[in-house]
PDB file of C-alpha atoms in Angstrom:
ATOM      1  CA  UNK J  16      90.377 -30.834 -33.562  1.00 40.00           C
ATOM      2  CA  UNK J  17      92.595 -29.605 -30.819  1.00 42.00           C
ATOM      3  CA  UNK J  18      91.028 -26.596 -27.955  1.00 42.00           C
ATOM      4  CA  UNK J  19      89.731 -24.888 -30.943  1.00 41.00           C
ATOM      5  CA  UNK J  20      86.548 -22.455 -30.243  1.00 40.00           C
ATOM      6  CA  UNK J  21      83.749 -24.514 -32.427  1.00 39.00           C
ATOM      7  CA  UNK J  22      84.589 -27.380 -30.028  1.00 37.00           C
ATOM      8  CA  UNK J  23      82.935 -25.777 -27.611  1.00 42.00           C
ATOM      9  CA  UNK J  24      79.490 -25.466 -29.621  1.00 42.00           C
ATOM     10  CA  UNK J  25      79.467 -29.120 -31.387  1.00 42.00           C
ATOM     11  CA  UNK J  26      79.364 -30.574 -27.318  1.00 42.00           C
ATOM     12  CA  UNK J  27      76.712 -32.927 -26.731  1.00 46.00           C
ATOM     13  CA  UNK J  28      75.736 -30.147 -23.594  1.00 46.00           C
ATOM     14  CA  UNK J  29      74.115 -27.477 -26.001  1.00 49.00           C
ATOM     15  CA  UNK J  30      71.970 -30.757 -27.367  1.00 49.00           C
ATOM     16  CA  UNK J  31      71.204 -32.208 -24.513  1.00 50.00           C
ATOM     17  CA  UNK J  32      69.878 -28.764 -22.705  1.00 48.00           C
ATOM     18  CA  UNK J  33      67.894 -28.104 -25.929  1.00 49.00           C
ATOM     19  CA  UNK J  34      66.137 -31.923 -25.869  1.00 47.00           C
ATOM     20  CA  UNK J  35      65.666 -31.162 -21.842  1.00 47.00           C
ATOM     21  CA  UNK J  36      64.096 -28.365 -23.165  1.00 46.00           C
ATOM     22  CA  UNK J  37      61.575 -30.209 -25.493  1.00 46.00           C
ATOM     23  CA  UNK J  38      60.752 -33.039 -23.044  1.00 44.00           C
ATOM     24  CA  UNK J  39      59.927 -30.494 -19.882  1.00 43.00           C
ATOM     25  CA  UNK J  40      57.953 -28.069 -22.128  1.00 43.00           C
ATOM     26  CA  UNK J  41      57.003 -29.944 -25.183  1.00 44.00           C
ATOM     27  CA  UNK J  42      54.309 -32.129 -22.825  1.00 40.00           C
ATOM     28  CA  UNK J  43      51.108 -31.418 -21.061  1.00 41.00           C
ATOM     29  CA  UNK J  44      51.540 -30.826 -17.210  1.00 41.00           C
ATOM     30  CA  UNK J  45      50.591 -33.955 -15.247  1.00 47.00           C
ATOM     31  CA  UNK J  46      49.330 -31.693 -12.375  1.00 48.00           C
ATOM     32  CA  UNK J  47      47.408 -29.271 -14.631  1.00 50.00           C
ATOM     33  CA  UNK J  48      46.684 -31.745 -18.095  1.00 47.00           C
ATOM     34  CA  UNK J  49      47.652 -28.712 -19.726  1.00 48.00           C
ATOM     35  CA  UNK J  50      50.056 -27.592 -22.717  1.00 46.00           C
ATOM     36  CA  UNK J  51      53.301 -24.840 -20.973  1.00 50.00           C
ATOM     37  CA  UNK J  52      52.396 -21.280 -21.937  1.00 58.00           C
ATOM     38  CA  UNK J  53      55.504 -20.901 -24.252  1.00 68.00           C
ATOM     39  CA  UNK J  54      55.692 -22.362 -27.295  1.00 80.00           C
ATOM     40  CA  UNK J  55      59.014 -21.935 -29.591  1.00 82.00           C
ATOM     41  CA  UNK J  56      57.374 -21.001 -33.062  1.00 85.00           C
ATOM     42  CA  UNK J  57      60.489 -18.855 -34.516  1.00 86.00           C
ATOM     43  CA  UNK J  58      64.624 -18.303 -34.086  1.00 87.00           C
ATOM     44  CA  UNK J  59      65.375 -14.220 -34.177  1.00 86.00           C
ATOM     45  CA  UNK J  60      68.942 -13.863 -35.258  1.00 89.00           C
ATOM     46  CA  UNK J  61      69.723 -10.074 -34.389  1.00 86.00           C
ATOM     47  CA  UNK J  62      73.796  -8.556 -34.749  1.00 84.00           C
ATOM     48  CA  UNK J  63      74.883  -6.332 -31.380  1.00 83.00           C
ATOM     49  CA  UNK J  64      75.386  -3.379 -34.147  1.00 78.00           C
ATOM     50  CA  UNK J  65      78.629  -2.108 -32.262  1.00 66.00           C
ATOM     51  CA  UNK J  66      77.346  -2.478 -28.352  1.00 66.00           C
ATOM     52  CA  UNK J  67      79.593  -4.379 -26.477  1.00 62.00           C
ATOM     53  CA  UNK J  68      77.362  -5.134 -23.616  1.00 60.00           C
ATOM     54  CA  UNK J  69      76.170  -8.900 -23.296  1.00 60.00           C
ATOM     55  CA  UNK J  70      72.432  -8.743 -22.355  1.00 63.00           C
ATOM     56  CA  UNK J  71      70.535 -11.173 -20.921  1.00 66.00           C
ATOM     57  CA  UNK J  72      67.738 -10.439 -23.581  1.00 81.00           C
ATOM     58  CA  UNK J  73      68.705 -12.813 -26.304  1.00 81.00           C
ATOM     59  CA  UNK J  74      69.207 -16.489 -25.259  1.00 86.00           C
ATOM     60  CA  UNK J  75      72.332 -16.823 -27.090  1.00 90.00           C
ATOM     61  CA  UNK J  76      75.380 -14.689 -27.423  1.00 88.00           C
ATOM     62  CA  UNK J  77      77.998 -15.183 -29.909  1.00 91.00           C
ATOM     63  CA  UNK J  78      81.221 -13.545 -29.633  1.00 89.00           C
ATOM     64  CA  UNK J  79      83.526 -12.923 -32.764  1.00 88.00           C
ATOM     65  CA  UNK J  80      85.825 -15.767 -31.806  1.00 91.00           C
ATOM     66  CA  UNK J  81      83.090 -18.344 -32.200  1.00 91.00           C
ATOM     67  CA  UNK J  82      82.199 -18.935 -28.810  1.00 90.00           C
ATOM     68  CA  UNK J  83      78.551 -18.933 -27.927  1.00 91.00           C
ATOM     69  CA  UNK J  84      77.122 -18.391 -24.231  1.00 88.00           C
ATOM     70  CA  UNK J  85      73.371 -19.160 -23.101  1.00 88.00           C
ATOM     71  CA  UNK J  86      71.916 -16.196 -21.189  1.00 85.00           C
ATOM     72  CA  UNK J  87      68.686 -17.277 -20.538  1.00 82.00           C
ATOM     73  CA  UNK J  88      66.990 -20.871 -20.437  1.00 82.00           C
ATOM     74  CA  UNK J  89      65.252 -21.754 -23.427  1.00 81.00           C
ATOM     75  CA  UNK J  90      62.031 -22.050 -20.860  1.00 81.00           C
ATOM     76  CA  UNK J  91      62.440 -18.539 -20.949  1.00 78.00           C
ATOM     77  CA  UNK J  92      60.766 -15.621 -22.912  1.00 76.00           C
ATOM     78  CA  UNK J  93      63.777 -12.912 -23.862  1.00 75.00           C
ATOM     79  CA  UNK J  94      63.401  -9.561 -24.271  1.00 72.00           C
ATOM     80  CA  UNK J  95      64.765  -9.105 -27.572  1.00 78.00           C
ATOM     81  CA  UNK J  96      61.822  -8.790 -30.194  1.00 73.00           C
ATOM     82  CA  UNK J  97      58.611  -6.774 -29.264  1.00 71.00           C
ATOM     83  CA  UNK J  98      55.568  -8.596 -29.485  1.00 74.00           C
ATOM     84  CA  UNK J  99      57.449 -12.458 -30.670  1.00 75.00           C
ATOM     85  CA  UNK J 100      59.344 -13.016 -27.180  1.00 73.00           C
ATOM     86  CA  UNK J 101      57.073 -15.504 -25.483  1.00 75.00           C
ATOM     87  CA  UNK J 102      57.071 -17.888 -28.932  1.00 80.00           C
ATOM     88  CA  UNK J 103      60.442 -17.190 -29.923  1.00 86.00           C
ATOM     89  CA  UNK J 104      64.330 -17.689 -29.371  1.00 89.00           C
ATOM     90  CA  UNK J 105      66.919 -15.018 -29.712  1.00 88.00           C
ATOM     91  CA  UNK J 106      70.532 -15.644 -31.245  1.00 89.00           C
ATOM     92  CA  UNK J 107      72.691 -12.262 -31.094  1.00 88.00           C
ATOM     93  CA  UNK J 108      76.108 -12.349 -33.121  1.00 88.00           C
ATOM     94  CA  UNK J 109      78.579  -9.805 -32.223  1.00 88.00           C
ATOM     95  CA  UNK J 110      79.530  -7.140 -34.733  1.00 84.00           C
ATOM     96  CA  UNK J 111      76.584  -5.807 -37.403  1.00 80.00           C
ATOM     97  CA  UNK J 112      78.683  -2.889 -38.117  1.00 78.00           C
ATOM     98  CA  UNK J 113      81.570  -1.481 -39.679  1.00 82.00           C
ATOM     99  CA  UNK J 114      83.831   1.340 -37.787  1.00 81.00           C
ATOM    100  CA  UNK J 115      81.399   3.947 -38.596  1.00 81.00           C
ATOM    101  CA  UNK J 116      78.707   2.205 -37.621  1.00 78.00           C
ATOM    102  CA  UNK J 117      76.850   1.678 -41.068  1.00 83.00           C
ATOM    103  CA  UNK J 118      75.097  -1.170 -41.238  1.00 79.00           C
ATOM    104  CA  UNK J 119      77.749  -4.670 -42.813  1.00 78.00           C
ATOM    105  CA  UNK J 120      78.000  -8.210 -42.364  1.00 82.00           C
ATOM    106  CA  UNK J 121      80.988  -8.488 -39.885  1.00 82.00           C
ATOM    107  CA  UNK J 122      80.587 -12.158 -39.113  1.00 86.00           C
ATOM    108  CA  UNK J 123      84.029 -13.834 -38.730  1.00 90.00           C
ATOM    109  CA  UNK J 124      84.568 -17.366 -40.316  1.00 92.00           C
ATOM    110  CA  UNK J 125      84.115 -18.572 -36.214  1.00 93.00           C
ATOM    111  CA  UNK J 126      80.732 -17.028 -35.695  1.00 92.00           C
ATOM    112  CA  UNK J 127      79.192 -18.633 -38.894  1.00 90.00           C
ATOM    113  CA  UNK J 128      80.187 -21.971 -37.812  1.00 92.00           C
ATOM    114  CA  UNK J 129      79.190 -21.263 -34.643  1.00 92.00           C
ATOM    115  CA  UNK J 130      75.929 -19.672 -35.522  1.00 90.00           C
ATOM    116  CA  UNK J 131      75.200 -22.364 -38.110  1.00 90.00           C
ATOM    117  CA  UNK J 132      75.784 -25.380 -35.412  1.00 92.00           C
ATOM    118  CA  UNK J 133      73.716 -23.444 -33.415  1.00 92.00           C
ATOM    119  CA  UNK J 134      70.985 -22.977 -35.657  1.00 92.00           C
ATOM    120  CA  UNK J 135      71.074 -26.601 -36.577  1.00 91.00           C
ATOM    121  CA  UNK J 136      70.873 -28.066 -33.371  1.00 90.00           C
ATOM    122  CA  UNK J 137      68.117 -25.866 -32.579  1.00 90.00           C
ATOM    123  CA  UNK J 138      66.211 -27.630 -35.697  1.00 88.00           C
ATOM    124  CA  UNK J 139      66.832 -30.449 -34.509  1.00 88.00           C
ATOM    125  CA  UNK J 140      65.218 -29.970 -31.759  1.00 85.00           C
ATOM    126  CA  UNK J 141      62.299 -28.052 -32.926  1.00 85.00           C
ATOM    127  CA  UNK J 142      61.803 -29.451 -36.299  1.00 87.00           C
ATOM    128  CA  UNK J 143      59.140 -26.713 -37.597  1.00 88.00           C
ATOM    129  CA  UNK J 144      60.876 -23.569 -35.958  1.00 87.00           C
ATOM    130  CA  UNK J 145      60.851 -20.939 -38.350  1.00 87.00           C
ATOM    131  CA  UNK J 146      64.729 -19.183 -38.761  1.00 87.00           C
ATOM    132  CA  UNK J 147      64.000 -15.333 -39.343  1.00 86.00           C
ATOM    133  CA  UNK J 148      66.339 -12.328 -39.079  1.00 84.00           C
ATOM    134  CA  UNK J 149      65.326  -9.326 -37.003  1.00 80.00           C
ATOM    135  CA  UNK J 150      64.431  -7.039 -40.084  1.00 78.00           C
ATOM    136  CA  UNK J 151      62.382  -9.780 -41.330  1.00 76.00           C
ATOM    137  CA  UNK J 152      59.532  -9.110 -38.905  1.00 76.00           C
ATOM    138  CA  UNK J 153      57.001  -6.524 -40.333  1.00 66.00           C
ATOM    139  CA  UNK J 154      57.136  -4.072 -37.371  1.00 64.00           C
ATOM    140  CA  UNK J 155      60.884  -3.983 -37.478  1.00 55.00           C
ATOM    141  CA  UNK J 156      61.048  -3.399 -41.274  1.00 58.00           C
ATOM    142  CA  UNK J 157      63.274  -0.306 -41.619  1.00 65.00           C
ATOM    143  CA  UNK J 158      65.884  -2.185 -39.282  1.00 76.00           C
ATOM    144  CA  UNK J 159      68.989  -3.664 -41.192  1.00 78.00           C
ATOM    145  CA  UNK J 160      69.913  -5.942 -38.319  1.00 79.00           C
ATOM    146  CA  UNK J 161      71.342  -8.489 -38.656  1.00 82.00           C
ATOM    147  CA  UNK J 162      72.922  -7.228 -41.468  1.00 79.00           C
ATOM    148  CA  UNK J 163      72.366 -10.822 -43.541  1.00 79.00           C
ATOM    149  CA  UNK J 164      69.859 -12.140 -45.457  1.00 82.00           C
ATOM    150  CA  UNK J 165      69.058 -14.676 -42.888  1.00 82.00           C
ATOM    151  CA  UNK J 166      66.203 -16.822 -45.091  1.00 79.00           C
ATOM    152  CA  UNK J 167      68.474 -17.075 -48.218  1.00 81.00           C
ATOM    153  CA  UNK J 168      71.555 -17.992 -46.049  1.00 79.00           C
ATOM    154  CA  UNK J 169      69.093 -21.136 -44.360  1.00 73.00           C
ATOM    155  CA  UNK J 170      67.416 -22.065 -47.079  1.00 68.00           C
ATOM    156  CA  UNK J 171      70.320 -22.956 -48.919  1.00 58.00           C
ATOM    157  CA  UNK J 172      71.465 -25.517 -45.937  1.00 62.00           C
ATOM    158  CA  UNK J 173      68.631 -27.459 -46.147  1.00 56.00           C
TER     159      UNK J 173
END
């Protein structure tokens, strides 16, 4: 398997921060007997549509070579989808667009691994998470991120 990227992803580190995850927020509080205030209902896969900047909005970044970085703890609402970032996760994939910035799928062979050992550990972890792109949501309609038919795409895997 060698220093290749998607080693990086298929660590046991991204599992076991996800299952931390689970156990710290997943309970009721023994000081307050009461459930956390955010509860993961969906995954929000967006594309960076030709910005190069890395936000911390989205919890996950990943870059065209396959490599994914954490921005923001999963305990953590992002700022990445108006009105669904206290009950959601956000995954942004770099690229979304070709050199005149129309709307494509520029995913390299890297990112889809990546993304797709992403996604799956995230199932794992929260078995009834719901996997939506960003133009899937109603009030983002007219948007084409992320550029993939994100339902048909994890459907298919399972």
């Amino acid at each position: 398997m060698g220093n290749h990227p998607q080693n990086y992803y298929r660590s046991s580190h991204l599992h076991r921060r996800c299952h931390r995850f689970k156990f710290l927020y997943g309970m009721r509080s023994r000081r307050t007997n009461r459930q956390p205030d955010r509860v993961v209902r969906y995954l929000i896969i967006h594309c960076s549509a030709g910005h190069k900047k890395e936000d911390a909005v989205f919890h996950f970044h990943i870059s065209a070579s396959g490599h994914i970085r954490q921005h923001l703890p999963l305990s953590e609402a992002g700022r990445h989808t108006h009105g669904f970032d206290r009950c959601s996760i956000g995954i942004c994939y770099e690229g979304g667009s070709d050199a005149d910035g129309n709307p494509k799928d520029t995913r390299t062979r890297h990112q889809c691994e990546a993304m797709n050992a992403l996604v799956t550990t995230l199932q794992q972890v929260f078995p009834k998470i719901i996997i939506l792109g960003h133009n899937q949501l109603k009030v983002y309609g007219g948007n084409a991120c992320p550029c993939f038919d994100v339902q048909k795409e994890w459907m298919s895997k399972k």
